[in-house]
Phi, psi and omega in degrees: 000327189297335200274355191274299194305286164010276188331277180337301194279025145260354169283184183284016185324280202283345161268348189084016166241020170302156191273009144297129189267320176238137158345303193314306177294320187289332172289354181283305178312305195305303177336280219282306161287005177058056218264127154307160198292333213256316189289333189304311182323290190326292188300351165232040166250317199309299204290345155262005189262313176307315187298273188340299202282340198282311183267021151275002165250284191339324202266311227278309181304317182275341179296311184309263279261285168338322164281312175356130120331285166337121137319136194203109200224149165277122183226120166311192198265006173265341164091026157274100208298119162298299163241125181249150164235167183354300188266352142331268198324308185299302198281353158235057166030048190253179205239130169074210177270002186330314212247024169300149175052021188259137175301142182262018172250358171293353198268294172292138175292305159264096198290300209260004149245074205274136189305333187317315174324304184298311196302306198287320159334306148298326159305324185261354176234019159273139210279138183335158180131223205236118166289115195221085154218172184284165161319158137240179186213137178204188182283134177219166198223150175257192157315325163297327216116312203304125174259177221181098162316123178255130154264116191221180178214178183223142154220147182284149183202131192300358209286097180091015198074331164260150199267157181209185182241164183216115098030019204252100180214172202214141197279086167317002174309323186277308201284330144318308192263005141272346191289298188319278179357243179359268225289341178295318173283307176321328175302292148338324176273323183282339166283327181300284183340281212314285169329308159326304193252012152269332153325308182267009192220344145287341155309291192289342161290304205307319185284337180305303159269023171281317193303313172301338202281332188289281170001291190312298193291284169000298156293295174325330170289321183290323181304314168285343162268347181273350189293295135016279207293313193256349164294290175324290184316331194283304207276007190249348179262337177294303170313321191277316182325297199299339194235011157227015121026278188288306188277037154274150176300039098146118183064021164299336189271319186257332165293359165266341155313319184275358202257348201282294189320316194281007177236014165017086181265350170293330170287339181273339187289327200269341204247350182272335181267017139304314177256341179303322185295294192327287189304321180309311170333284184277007137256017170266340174304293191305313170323311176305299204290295202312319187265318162323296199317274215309284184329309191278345164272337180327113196266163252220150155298177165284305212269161192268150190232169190282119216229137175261120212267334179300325162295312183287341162290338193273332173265342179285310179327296198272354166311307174268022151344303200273358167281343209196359182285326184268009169234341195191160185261185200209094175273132201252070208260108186253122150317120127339313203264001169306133161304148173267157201229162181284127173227182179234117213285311154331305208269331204290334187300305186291322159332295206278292127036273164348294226262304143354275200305269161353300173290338173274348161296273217303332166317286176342291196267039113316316197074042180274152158296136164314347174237006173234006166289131140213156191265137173240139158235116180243139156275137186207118223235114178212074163026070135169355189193148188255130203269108184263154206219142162211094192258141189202154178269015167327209179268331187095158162243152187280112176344293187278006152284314197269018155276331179258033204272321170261048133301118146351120192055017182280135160222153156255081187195153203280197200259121165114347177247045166171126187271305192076039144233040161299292186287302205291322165311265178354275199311301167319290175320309184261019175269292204296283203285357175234333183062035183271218174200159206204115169202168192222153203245098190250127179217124189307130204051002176232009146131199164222144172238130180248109181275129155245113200260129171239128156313121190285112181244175187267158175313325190246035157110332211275164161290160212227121182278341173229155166352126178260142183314126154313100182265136177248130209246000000 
């Protein structure tokens, strides 16, 4: 019996790597050498030791498998889910034992030409060895219905001898809507470049036509003050015709009479300084819009310079004239007595720009009449900072819009009229690079005003303990 025993303690028992497999086996051996009760104690104590490390891997193993991020599902050779772990279950939101005996094509969107085919065809025609291929990626759907870019890959696996698959995939949702992210702003950046070097080729237009438009407004004045000069000289040889009359040669008084109807000189004397002021009017408008552009395009330093906002308002006004002319009218109430304050001149163009174009949108998608839009820009002098009011009769904003209204990308606005980086580019700009403040005051069908307070800082950046001097603009 000792050498029986012997025996026994020379298998692997006792390191925990015996090739017994169940209690059952260990109890037979005890069984078999006819073992005393205390050695039977041993061996089955051996056999609960056995247990112990056996659901102490099993747990240890599934703790791995659990943690995984990747989805992990066991798939017979019918294409019958076996097994699952933790992020399996999450990621197609099943409950319980849902997808034990669940077909592994409820995963896929498309059942009848379904990728699994392809994915297991690959499998099966790669040749023994070391399994080297990529993820794929395709549409996948969970239990509820919800689809979800998947990325996943199959590999074959031995278990028990039958051969099965092993299922390893993962929910691409985030990293697809970084992709968008990502490719939207490059789109964005390219637009910005593109707009930048139409900005710098608006300058240099703006300069092109300034110099004929003076040549114009220039002649047109001479024209409209000799009108003046040669109107008098005409009515003072008519009177002298008319009252020398008689010593002139016979019908010279009525054929010059007659040449005047017919060149309805009465109509030109009332109507040429009529068009001359018309033209003037409109090339001194062009003189405006031309010198609004080159100012407002004009580039802007790193450091901030001292900027008068009544003028940059007044030139953003008329730049976005073609924004805002066929919805609403533009009231301009400028503080005179505002300071001029340091800004970075550029950004501040686009703050106001923004907030103009968006209100005359929002007029728009009122359905208001052209006489019945209107826009107000008000300036307000509030002793250390200047308070700008941009007010519109508009749509209002919508209660669950107006905690996300300076989000990134947020729009109400249909796909292709709206980035929804307008307010947030805005909102940066006057918090961050000025350290102002920005908000907007709103009622649903009767419009909104978007306030921007810029601190009145001193020339050289710093705050000012006292009132900064008043400049009359």
């Amino acid at each position: 019996m000792s050498e029986k025993i012997e025996n026994l303690h020379d298998t692997k028992i006792l390191s925990g790597t015996s090739d017994l497999t169940s209690g059952a086996d260990l109890l037979e051996a005890a069984k078999e050498i006819d073992a005393p009760e205390d050695v039977r104690a041993h061996f089955l104590a051996l056999m609960g030791e056995q247990k112990r490390r056996k659901l102490e891997t099993m747990q240890r193993l599934k703790t791995i498998l659990d943690s995984v991020v990747e989805g992990i599902l066991i798939i017979d050779a019918t294409g019958m889910i076996q097994d699952f772990n933790k992020s399996a279950a999450e990621i197609l939101r099943a409950t319980g034992d849902e997808l034990l005996g669940t077909s592994v094509d409820v995963m896929f969107i498309d059942r009848k030409a379904t990728v699994r085919h392809k994915l297991l065809n690959r499998c099966i025609n790669i040749s023994s060895g070391v399994l080297k291929y990529d993820y794929t990626e395709t549409m996948a759907q969970r239990l509820d219905g919800d689809s979800f870019p998947m990325e996943i890959i199959v590999s074959p696996a031995n278990f028990a001898s039958e051969m099965s698959y092993l299922y390893i995939f993962r929910d691409i949702t985030r990293r697809k809507n970084a992709e968008v992210a990502q490719k939207k702003l490059e789109e964005d950046l390219r637009e910005a470049l593109k707009l930048e070097a139409i900005g710098h080729l608006a300058g240099g237009i703006a300069h092109e036509i300034n110099t004929p438009s003076q040549y114009i407004r220039d002649n047109l004045k001479f024209l409209n003050d000799s009108y003046g000069a040669l109107s008098r000289m005409l009515g003072l040889a008519l009177q002298t015709l008319w009252k020398n009359r008689a010593n002139l040669p016979p019908n010279t008084f009525e054929d010059f009479a007659r040449q005047m109807r017919d060149s309805d000189l009465e109509f030109l004397l009332e109507e040429i300084p009529h068009a001359t002021q018309q033209s003037l009017d409109g090339i001194n408008q062009v003189a405006r819009i031309v010198l609004s552009m080159k100012e407002f395009s004009h580039p802007g330093g790193t450091e901030k310079t001292t900027t008068d906002i009544n003028r940059v308002l007044s030139n953003v006004i008329v730049i976005s004239r073609n924004e805002w002319k066929h919805n609403a009218d533009i009231t301009e109430e400028f503080d005179p007595e505002i300071p001029h304050i340091p800004c970075h001149i550029n950004e501040v163009n686009q703050v106001f720009l923004n907030l103009i174009v968006n209100a005359a949108q929002a007029i728009q998608a009122a359905g208001r009449k052209p006489d019945e839009g209107h826009i107000t820009v008000k300036t307000t002098s509030l002793d250390d900072s200047i308070l700008i009011s941009i007010s519109d009769n508009g749509t209002g904003i919508a209660k669950e819009n107006r905690s996300k209204v300076f989000n990134p990308f947020f729009t109400t606005k249909e796909v292709g009229k709206g980035t929804g980086q307008g307010l947030s580019i805005t909102h940066d700009i006057v918090t961050v690079r000025h350290g102002g403040r920005i908000w907007f005051e709103t009622e649903m069908g009767k419009g909104t005003t978007f306030r921007v307070l810029l601190p009145a800082e001193d020339r050289t950046g710093k705050k000012s303990d006292e009132k900064p001097e008043k400049t009359k603009t």
